[in-house]
Amino acid sequence: MMKRINLHMINIHCVAHRLALCTSQAAEKLPALKDYQEVVTSIYYYFKYSPNKISRISEVQKILDSPQLRYKEVHSIRWLSFYNALETVYRTLETLLAYLTNVSLSDAKAIGLKKKLQFDSVCI
């Protein structure tokens, strides 16, 4: 609409937005990054709908003197959301593995997450 009003107007896209779009599209082509995103997203959803799980992980974080962080969701439209979510997992990895080890006796989802994290934690 503005270009119709001013024919001499030059359209310049936001450089930061273009960079974010470029990196997210490039990441779609790398299976390893896609797998990491799925693991981080699974952790988020594992805790999201369970106040009991959130309470228990918070207790473990306090006991192990770990940062009191909540796991974050990865949003493809938000800049740096994958970094923020992955950083939370990285900073609380010891606590998360301790929690999953403790509950994995009765929780199949916890067993799966623990296996994924133990396998992928070298790269995280």
Short mmCIF file of N, CA, C and O in Angstrom, two decimals:
data_model
loop_
_atom_site.label_atom_id
_atom_site.label_comp_id
_atom_site.label_asym_id
_atom_site.label_seq_id
_atom_site.Cartn_x
_atom_site.Cartn_y
_atom_site.Cartn_z
N MET A 1 0.83 -1.20 0.00
CA MET A 1 0.00 0.00 0.00
C MET A 1 0.87 1.26 0.00
O MET A 1 0.56 2.22 -0.69
N MET A 2 1.93 1.23 0.78
CA MET A 2 2.79 2.40 0.87
C MET A 2 3.52 2.65 -0.45
O MET A 2 3.76 3.79 -0.83
N LYS A 3 3.85 1.57 -1.14
CA LYS A 3 4.54 1.70 -2.42
C LYS A 3 3.65 2.37 -3.47
O LYS A 3 4.14 3.06 -4.35
N ARG A 4 2.35 2.16 -3.35
CA ARG A 4 1.42 2.83 -4.26
C ARG A 4 1.40 4.33 -4.01
O ARG A 4 1.28 5.11 -4.94
N ILE A 5 1.56 4.71 -2.76
CA ILE A 5 1.55 6.13 -2.42
C ILE A 5 2.86 6.80 -2.83
O ILE A 5 2.88 7.91 -3.34
N ASN A 6 3.98 6.11 -2.60
CA ASN A 6 5.29 6.65 -2.91
C ASN A 6 6.03 5.67 -3.82
O ASN A 6 6.58 4.67 -3.36
N LEU A 7 6.07 5.96 -5.10
CA LEU A 7 6.68 5.06 -6.07
C LEU A 7 8.20 4.95 -5.90
O LEU A 7 8.81 3.99 -6.38
N HIS A 8 8.82 5.88 -5.21
CA HIS A 8 10.27 5.88 -5.02
C HIS A 8 10.69 5.15 -3.74
O HIS A 8 11.88 5.09 -3.43
N MET A 9 9.76 4.61 -3.07
CA MET A 9 10.05 3.92 -1.82
C MET A 9 10.83 2.62 -2.08
O MET A 9 10.55 1.90 -3.03
N ILE A 10 11.81 2.36 -1.22
CA ILE A 10 12.62 1.15 -1.35
C ILE A 10 12.24 0.22 -0.20
O ILE A 10 12.24 0.62 0.96
N ASN A 11 11.97 -1.03 -0.54
CA ASN A 11 11.57 -2.03 0.44
C ASN A 11 12.81 -2.77 0.92
O ASN A 11 13.50 -3.41 0.13
N ILE A 12 13.10 -2.71 2.23
CA ILE A 12 14.25 -3.41 2.81
C ILE A 12 13.74 -4.28 3.95
O ILE A 12 13.13 -3.80 4.89
N HIS A 13 14.01 -5.59 3.85
CA HIS A 13 13.60 -6.52 4.90
C HIS A 13 14.54 -6.41 6.09
O HIS A 13 15.72 -6.11 5.95
N CYS A 14 14.03 -6.71 7.27
CA CYS A 14 14.82 -6.70 8.50
C CYS A 14 15.91 -7.78 8.40
O CYS A 14 15.62 -8.94 8.15
N VAL A 15 17.16 -7.38 8.60
CA VAL A 15 18.28 -8.30 8.47
C VAL A 15 18.20 -9.42 9.51
O VAL A 15 18.45 -10.58 9.20
N ALA A 16 17.85 -9.07 10.73
CA ALA A 16 17.75 -10.08 11.79
C ALA A 16 16.67 -11.11 11.46
O ALA A 16 16.85 -12.31 11.67
N HIS A 17 15.55 -10.65 10.93
CA HIS A 17 14.46 -11.56 10.58
C HIS A 17 14.87 -12.46 9.42
O HIS A 17 14.61 -13.67 9.42
N ARG A 18 15.55 -11.91 8.45
CA ARG A 18 16.01 -12.72 7.32
C ARG A 18 17.01 -13.79 7.78
O ARG A 18 16.99 -14.93 7.32
N LEU A 19 17.90 -13.41 8.70
CA LEU A 19 18.87 -14.36 9.23
C LEU A 19 18.18 -15.49 9.98
O LEU A 19 18.51 -16.67 9.83
N ALA A 20 17.18 -15.13 10.80
CA ALA A 20 16.43 -16.15 11.55
C ALA A 20 15.70 -17.10 10.59
O ALA A 20 15.70 -18.31 10.80
N LEU A 21 15.10 -16.57 9.55
CA LEU A 21 14.42 -17.41 8.57
C LEU A 21 15.42 -18.32 7.84
O LEU A 21 15.16 -19.50 7.64
N CYS A 22 16.54 -17.77 7.50
CA CYS A 22 17.57 -18.54 6.79
C CYS A 22 18.08 -19.70 7.65
O CYS A 22 18.18 -20.83 7.18
N THR A 23 18.39 -19.42 8.91
CA THR A 23 18.91 -20.48 9.78
C THR A 23 17.86 -21.54 10.07
O THR A 23 18.18 -22.73 10.12
N SER A 24 16.61 -21.13 10.25
CA SER A 24 15.58 -22.13 10.53
C SER A 24 15.33 -23.01 9.31
O SER A 24 15.12 -24.21 9.44
N GLN A 25 15.37 -22.43 8.12
CA GLN A 25 15.18 -23.23 6.91
C GLN A 25 16.38 -24.16 6.67
O GLN A 25 16.21 -25.29 6.23
N ALA A 26 17.57 -23.69 6.98
CA ALA A 26 18.76 -24.54 6.83
C ALA A 26 18.72 -25.69 7.83
O ALA A 26 19.09 -26.81 7.51
N ALA A 27 18.25 -25.41 9.05
CA ALA A 27 18.17 -26.45 10.08
C ALA A 27 17.18 -27.54 9.71
O ALA A 27 17.35 -28.69 10.11
N GLU A 28 16.17 -27.20 8.94
CA GLU A 28 15.19 -28.20 8.50
C GLU A 28 15.84 -29.28 7.65
O GLU A 28 15.35 -30.39 7.59
N LYS A 29 16.93 -28.95 6.99
CA LYS A 29 17.61 -29.90 6.10
C LYS A 29 18.59 -30.81 6.84
O LYS A 29 19.14 -31.73 6.25
N LEU A 30 18.84 -30.54 8.13
CA LEU A 30 19.80 -31.34 8.89
C LEU A 30 19.06 -32.26 9.87
O LEU A 30 18.48 -31.79 10.84
N PRO A 31 19.07 -33.56 9.61
CA PRO A 31 18.34 -34.49 10.47
C PRO A 31 18.75 -34.44 11.94
O PRO A 31 17.91 -34.56 12.82
N ALA A 32 20.02 -34.23 12.22
CA ALA A 32 20.48 -34.19 13.62
C ALA A 32 19.84 -33.03 14.37
O ALA A 32 19.40 -33.20 15.52
N LEU A 33 19.76 -31.88 13.74
CA LEU A 33 19.13 -30.73 14.40
C LEU A 33 17.63 -30.97 14.59
O LEU A 33 17.06 -30.57 15.61
N LYS A 34 17.03 -31.60 13.63
CA LYS A 34 15.60 -31.93 13.76
C LYS A 34 15.37 -32.89 14.93
O LYS A 34 14.41 -32.75 15.69
N ASP A 35 16.27 -33.87 15.07
CA ASP A 35 16.16 -34.81 16.19
C ASP A 35 16.32 -34.10 17.53
O ASP A 35 15.58 -34.37 18.48
N TYR A 36 17.29 -33.20 17.62
CA TYR A 36 17.48 -32.43 18.86
C TYR A 36 16.23 -31.64 19.20
O TYR A 36 15.79 -31.59 20.34
N GLN A 37 15.66 -31.02 18.18
CA GLN A 37 14.45 -30.23 18.41
C GLN A 37 13.32 -31.12 18.92
O GLN A 37 12.58 -30.74 19.82
N GLU A 38 13.20 -32.32 18.38
CA GLU A 38 12.16 -33.24 18.84
C GLU A 38 12.38 -33.66 20.29
O GLU A 38 11.43 -33.76 21.06
N VAL A 39 13.63 -33.90 20.67
CA VAL A 39 13.93 -34.29 22.05
C VAL A 39 13.59 -33.14 23.00
O VAL A 39 12.94 -33.34 24.03
N VAL A 40 14.03 -31.94 22.66
CA VAL A 40 13.77 -30.77 23.51
C VAL A 40 12.26 -30.52 23.61
O VAL A 40 11.75 -30.23 24.69
N THR A 41 11.56 -30.65 22.51
CA THR A 41 10.10 -30.48 22.51
C THR A 41 9.43 -31.56 23.35
O THR A 41 8.48 -31.28 24.10
N SER A 42 9.91 -32.79 23.28
CA SER A 42 9.36 -33.89 24.08
C SER A 42 9.53 -33.62 25.57
O SER A 42 8.62 -33.90 26.37
N ILE A 43 10.68 -33.08 25.95
CA ILE A 43 10.91 -32.74 27.37
C ILE A 43 9.91 -31.68 27.81
O ILE A 43 9.30 -31.79 28.88
N TYR A 44 9.71 -30.67 26.98
CA TYR A 44 8.75 -29.61 27.32
C TYR A 44 7.36 -30.19 27.54
O TYR A 44 6.71 -29.92 28.55
N TYR A 45 6.89 -31.01 26.60
CA TYR A 45 5.55 -31.56 26.73
C TYR A 45 5.43 -32.60 27.83
O TYR A 45 4.35 -32.81 28.37
N TYR A 46 6.52 -33.25 28.17
CA TYR A 46 6.50 -34.21 29.28
C TYR A 46 6.12 -33.51 30.58
O TYR A 46 5.37 -34.04 31.40
N PHE A 47 6.63 -32.31 30.77
CA PHE A 47 6.36 -31.57 32.01
C PHE A 47 5.18 -30.62 31.91
O PHE A 47 4.57 -30.28 32.93
N LYS A 48 4.81 -30.17 30.75
CA LYS A 48 3.84 -29.10 30.56
C LYS A 48 2.51 -29.32 31.27
O LYS A 48 2.01 -28.43 31.96
N TYR A 49 1.92 -30.47 31.12
CA TYR A 49 0.57 -30.69 31.62
C TYR A 49 0.53 -31.40 32.97
O TYR A 49 -0.52 -31.88 33.36
N SER A 50 1.65 -31.46 33.67
CA SER A 50 1.68 -32.17 34.94
C SER A 50 2.29 -31.33 36.05
O SER A 50 3.51 -31.25 36.18
N PRO A 51 1.44 -30.72 36.88
CA PRO A 51 1.95 -29.95 38.01
C PRO A 51 2.77 -30.84 38.97
O PRO A 51 3.73 -30.35 39.58
N ASN A 52 2.43 -32.12 39.06
CA ASN A 52 3.20 -33.02 39.93
C ASN A 52 4.62 -33.20 39.41
O ASN A 52 5.58 -33.16 40.20
N LYS A 53 4.78 -33.40 38.11
CA LYS A 53 6.11 -33.55 37.53
C LYS A 53 6.92 -32.27 37.69
O LYS A 53 8.11 -32.31 38.01
N ILE A 54 6.28 -31.14 37.47
CA ILE A 54 6.96 -29.84 37.63
C ILE A 54 7.41 -29.66 39.06
O ILE A 54 8.54 -29.23 39.32
N SER A 55 6.56 -30.02 40.01
CA SER A 55 6.90 -29.90 41.42
C SER A 55 8.07 -30.81 41.78
O SER A 55 9.01 -30.40 42.47
N ARG A 56 8.03 -32.04 41.27
CA ARG A 56 9.09 -33.00 41.60
C ARG A 56 10.43 -32.61 40.97
O ARG A 56 11.47 -32.73 41.61
N ILE A 57 10.40 -32.12 39.74
CA ILE A 57 11.67 -31.71 39.12
C ILE A 57 12.23 -30.48 39.84
O ILE A 57 13.44 -30.35 40.01
N SER A 58 11.36 -29.61 40.31
CA SER A 58 11.81 -28.44 41.08
C SER A 58 12.48 -28.87 42.38
O SER A 58 13.49 -28.29 42.79
N GLU A 59 11.92 -29.88 43.03
CA GLU A 59 12.53 -30.40 44.25
C GLU A 59 13.91 -30.98 43.97
O GLU A 59 14.85 -30.75 44.74
N VAL A 60 14.04 -31.73 42.88
CA VAL A 60 15.33 -32.31 42.52
C VAL A 60 16.33 -31.19 42.20
O VAL A 60 17.50 -31.27 42.58
N GLN A 61 15.86 -30.15 41.52
CA GLN A 61 16.74 -29.02 41.20
C GLN A 61 17.25 -28.37 42.49
O GLN A 61 18.43 -28.00 42.57
N LYS A 62 16.38 -28.23 43.48
CA LYS A 62 16.80 -27.63 44.76
C LYS A 62 17.82 -28.53 45.47
O LYS A 62 18.84 -28.05 45.97
N ILE A 63 17.53 -29.83 45.50
CA ILE A 63 18.43 -30.77 46.19
C ILE A 63 19.81 -30.78 45.56
O ILE A 63 20.83 -30.77 46.25
N LEU A 64 19.86 -30.77 44.23
CA LEU A 64 21.14 -30.83 43.52
C LEU A 64 21.76 -29.44 43.30
O LEU A 64 22.78 -29.32 42.62
N ASP A 65 21.13 -28.42 43.87
CA ASP A 65 21.61 -27.05 43.75
C ASP A 65 21.78 -26.65 42.28
O ASP A 65 22.76 -26.05 41.87
N SER A 66 20.78 -27.03 41.50
CA SER A 66 20.75 -26.76 40.07
C SER A 66 19.91 -25.51 39.83
O SER A 66 19.07 -25.16 40.66
N PRO A 67 20.11 -24.82 38.71
CA PRO A 67 19.26 -23.65 38.43
C PRO A 67 17.78 -24.04 38.41
O PRO A 67 17.42 -25.11 37.93
N GLN A 68 16.95 -23.18 38.96
CA GLN A 68 15.50 -23.41 39.00
C GLN A 68 14.90 -22.92 37.67
O GLN A 68 14.41 -21.80 37.57
N LEU A 69 14.95 -23.77 36.67
CA LEU A 69 14.49 -23.40 35.33
C LEU A 69 13.33 -24.28 34.90
O LEU A 69 13.27 -25.45 35.25
N ARG A 70 12.45 -23.69 34.11
CA ARG A 70 11.36 -24.46 33.51
C ARG A 70 11.71 -24.71 32.05
O ARG A 70 12.28 -23.86 31.39
N TYR A 71 11.34 -25.87 31.58
CA TYR A 71 11.66 -26.24 30.21
C TYR A 71 10.79 -25.44 29.25
O TYR A 71 9.62 -25.19 29.50
N LYS A 72 11.40 -25.06 28.14
CA LYS A 72 10.74 -24.15 27.19
C LYS A 72 10.38 -24.88 25.90
O LYS A 72 11.04 -25.84 25.52
N GLU A 73 9.37 -24.35 25.26
CA GLU A 73 8.91 -24.91 23.98
C GLU A 73 9.69 -24.28 22.83
O GLU A 73 10.06 -23.11 22.88
N VAL A 74 9.93 -25.07 21.81
CA VAL A 74 10.59 -24.56 20.61
C VAL A 74 9.50 -24.06 19.67
O VAL A 74 8.58 -24.79 19.33
N HIS A 75 9.63 -22.79 19.27
CA HIS A 75 8.68 -22.19 18.32
C HIS A 75 9.43 -21.85 17.05
O HIS A 75 10.45 -21.16 17.10
N SER A 76 8.94 -22.31 15.94
CA SER A 76 9.64 -22.05 14.69
C SER A 76 9.57 -20.59 14.28
O SER A 76 10.40 -20.12 13.52
N ILE A 77 8.58 -19.85 14.80
CA ILE A 77 8.45 -18.45 14.39
C ILE A 77 9.12 -17.48 15.36
O ILE A 77 9.19 -16.30 15.09
N ARG A 78 9.62 -17.96 16.48
CA ARG A 78 10.28 -17.08 17.43
C ARG A 78 11.79 -17.18 17.27
O ARG A 78 12.34 -18.28 17.26
N TRP A 79 12.43 -16.04 17.22
CA TRP A 79 13.87 -16.02 17.07
C TRP A 79 14.52 -16.62 18.30
O TRP A 79 14.16 -16.33 19.42
N LEU A 80 15.48 -17.44 18.09
CA LEU A 80 16.31 -18.04 19.14
C LEU A 80 15.54 -18.91 20.13
O LEU A 80 16.04 -19.21 21.19
N SER A 81 14.34 -19.35 19.81
CA SER A 81 13.59 -20.19 20.75
C SER A 81 14.26 -21.54 20.93
O SER A 81 14.27 -22.10 22.03
N PHE A 82 14.86 -22.07 19.86
CA PHE A 82 15.55 -23.36 19.99
C PHE A 82 16.75 -23.21 20.91
O PHE A 82 16.99 -24.05 21.76
N TYR A 83 17.48 -22.12 20.77
CA TYR A 83 18.63 -21.89 21.65
C TYR A 83 18.20 -21.80 23.10
O TYR A 83 18.80 -22.42 23.98
N ASN A 84 17.15 -21.04 23.38
CA ASN A 84 16.68 -20.87 24.76
C ASN A 84 16.21 -22.20 25.35
O ASN A 84 16.50 -22.51 26.50
N ALA A 85 15.51 -22.98 24.57
CA ALA A 85 15.02 -24.28 25.05
C ALA A 85 16.19 -25.24 25.27
O ALA A 85 16.25 -25.94 26.29
N LEU A 86 17.13 -25.27 24.35
CA LEU A 86 18.29 -26.16 24.47
C LEU A 86 19.19 -25.74 25.63
O LEU A 86 19.72 -26.58 26.35
N GLU A 87 19.34 -24.43 25.84
CA GLU A 87 20.16 -23.95 26.95
C GLU A 87 19.58 -24.40 28.29
O GLU A 87 20.32 -24.78 29.21
N THR A 88 18.27 -24.38 28.41
CA THR A 88 17.62 -24.82 29.65
C THR A 88 17.92 -26.30 29.89
O THR A 88 18.24 -26.69 31.01
N VAL A 89 17.81 -27.12 28.86
CA VAL A 89 18.12 -28.55 29.00
C VAL A 89 19.59 -28.73 29.38
O VAL A 89 19.91 -29.51 30.28
N TYR A 90 20.46 -28.01 28.71
CA TYR A 90 21.90 -28.11 28.99
C TYR A 90 22.22 -27.74 30.44
O TYR A 90 22.95 -28.45 31.12
N ARG A 91 21.64 -26.64 30.91
CA ARG A 91 21.95 -26.16 32.27
C ARG A 91 21.37 -27.06 33.35
O ARG A 91 21.84 -27.04 34.48
N THR A 92 20.35 -27.84 33.02
CA THR A 92 19.71 -28.70 34.02
C THR A 92 19.84 -30.18 33.66
O THR A 92 19.08 -31.00 34.18
N LEU A 93 20.78 -30.52 32.79
CA LEU A 93 20.88 -31.89 32.29
C LEU A 93 21.10 -32.90 33.42
O LEU A 93 20.45 -33.95 33.46
N GLU A 94 21.99 -32.60 34.34
CA GLU A 94 22.26 -33.52 35.45
C GLU A 94 20.98 -33.76 36.27
O GLU A 94 20.64 -34.89 36.61
N THR A 95 20.27 -32.69 36.56
CA THR A 95 19.03 -32.78 37.33
C THR A 95 17.98 -33.58 36.56
O THR A 95 17.30 -34.42 37.13
N LEU A 96 17.86 -33.29 35.28
CA LEU A 96 16.87 -33.96 34.45
C LEU A 96 17.15 -35.46 34.38
O LEU A 96 16.22 -36.28 34.52
N LEU A 97 18.40 -35.83 34.18
CA LEU A 97 18.75 -37.26 34.14
C LEU A 97 18.49 -37.94 35.48
O LEU A 97 18.02 -39.07 35.53
N ALA A 98 18.79 -37.24 36.58
CA ALA A 98 18.52 -37.80 37.91
C ALA A 98 17.02 -38.02 38.10
O ALA A 98 16.59 -39.06 38.60
N TYR A 99 16.23 -37.04 37.71
CA TYR A 99 14.78 -37.15 37.82
C TYR A 99 14.26 -38.32 36.98
O TYR A 99 13.48 -39.14 37.45
N LEU A 100 14.68 -38.39 35.72
CA LEU A 100 14.20 -39.44 34.83
C LEU A 100 14.64 -40.82 35.29
O LEU A 100 13.90 -41.80 35.14
N THR A 101 15.82 -40.92 35.87
CA THR A 101 16.29 -42.19 36.41
C THR A 101 15.41 -42.64 37.56
O THR A 101 15.05 -43.81 37.67
N ASN A 102 15.01 -41.69 38.40
CA ASN A 102 14.19 -41.99 39.57
C ASN A 102 12.78 -42.44 39.18
O ASN A 102 12.24 -43.35 39.79
N VAL A 103 12.18 -41.80 38.19
CA VAL A 103 10.80 -42.13 37.84
C VAL A 103 10.69 -43.15 36.71
O VAL A 103 9.59 -43.61 36.41
N SER A 104 11.79 -43.50 36.08
CA SER A 104 11.72 -44.37 34.91
C SER A 104 11.26 -45.78 35.22
O SER A 104 10.93 -46.54 34.32
N LEU A 105 11.23 -46.15 36.48
CA LEU A 105 10.76 -47.49 36.84
C LEU A 105 9.28 -47.66 36.52
O LEU A 105 8.83 -48.76 36.22
N SER A 106 8.53 -46.56 36.57
CA SER A 106 7.08 -46.67 36.37
C SER A 106 6.56 -45.81 35.22
O SER A 106 5.37 -45.75 35.00
N ASP A 107 7.44 -45.17 34.48
CA ASP A 107 7.00 -44.23 33.45
C ASP A 107 7.72 -44.52 32.14
O ASP A 107 8.91 -44.24 32.00
N ALA A 108 6.99 -45.05 31.18
CA ALA A 108 7.60 -45.42 29.89
C ALA A 108 8.13 -44.20 29.15
O ALA A 108 9.17 -44.26 28.50
N LYS A 109 7.43 -43.09 29.23
CA LYS A 109 7.88 -41.86 28.55
C LYS A 109 9.22 -41.40 29.14
O LYS A 109 10.12 -40.98 28.40
N ALA A 110 9.37 -41.51 30.46
CA ALA A 110 10.62 -41.13 31.12
C ALA A 110 11.76 -42.03 30.65
O ALA A 110 12.88 -41.56 30.45
N ILE A 111 11.48 -43.31 30.47
CA ILE A 111 12.51 -44.25 29.99
C ILE A 111 12.99 -43.82 28.60
O ILE A 111 14.19 -43.77 28.33
N GLY A 112 12.05 -43.50 27.73
CA GLY A 112 12.40 -43.06 26.37
C GLY A 112 13.20 -41.77 26.35
O GLY A 112 14.19 -41.66 25.63
N LEU A 113 12.78 -40.80 27.16
CA LEU A 113 13.50 -39.53 27.22
C LEU A 113 14.91 -39.73 27.77
O LEU A 113 15.87 -39.15 27.27
N LYS A 114 15.01 -40.57 28.79
CA LYS A 114 16.33 -40.84 29.40
C LYS A 114 17.27 -41.46 28.37
O LYS A 114 18.43 -41.07 28.25
N LYS A 115 16.78 -42.43 27.60
CA LYS A 115 17.61 -43.06 26.57
C LYS A 115 18.06 -42.05 25.53
O LYS A 115 19.22 -42.03 25.13
N LYS A 116 17.13 -41.21 25.08
CA LYS A 116 17.46 -40.19 24.09
C LYS A 116 18.50 -39.22 24.62
O LYS A 116 19.46 -38.87 23.94
N LEU A 117 18.31 -38.79 25.87
CA LEU A 117 19.24 -37.82 26.46
C LEU A 117 20.61 -38.41 26.70
O LEU A 117 21.63 -37.75 26.48
N GLN A 118 20.66 -39.63 27.14
CA GLN A 118 21.96 -40.26 27.37
C GLN A 118 22.72 -40.45 26.08
O GLN A 118 23.93 -40.31 26.02
N PHE A 119 22.00 -40.77 25.01
CA PHE A 119 22.62 -40.95 23.71
C PHE A 119 23.06 -39.61 23.11
O PHE A 119 24.14 -39.49 22.58
N ASP A 120 22.18 -38.59 23.23
CA ASP A 120 22.43 -37.30 22.59
C ASP A 120 23.16 -36.30 23.48
O ASP A 120 23.55 -35.25 23.01
N SER A 121 23.34 -36.61 24.77
CA SER A 121 23.87 -35.61 25.68
C SER A 121 25.32 -35.22 25.37
O SER A 121 25.76 -34.15 25.74
N VAL A 122 26.03 -36.07 24.68
CA VAL A 122 27.40 -35.72 24.29
C VAL A 122 27.39 -34.47 23.44
O VAL A 122 28.23 -33.59 23.57
N CYS A 123 26.41 -34.36 22.56
CA CYS A 123 26.30 -33.21 21.67
C CYS A 123 25.59 -32.04 22.33
O CYS A 123 25.79 -30.91 21.93
N ILE A 124 24.72 -32.32 23.30
CA ILE A 124 24.00 -31.22 23.96
C ILE A 124 24.99 -30.46 24.80
O ILE A 124 25.09 -29.31 24.81
#
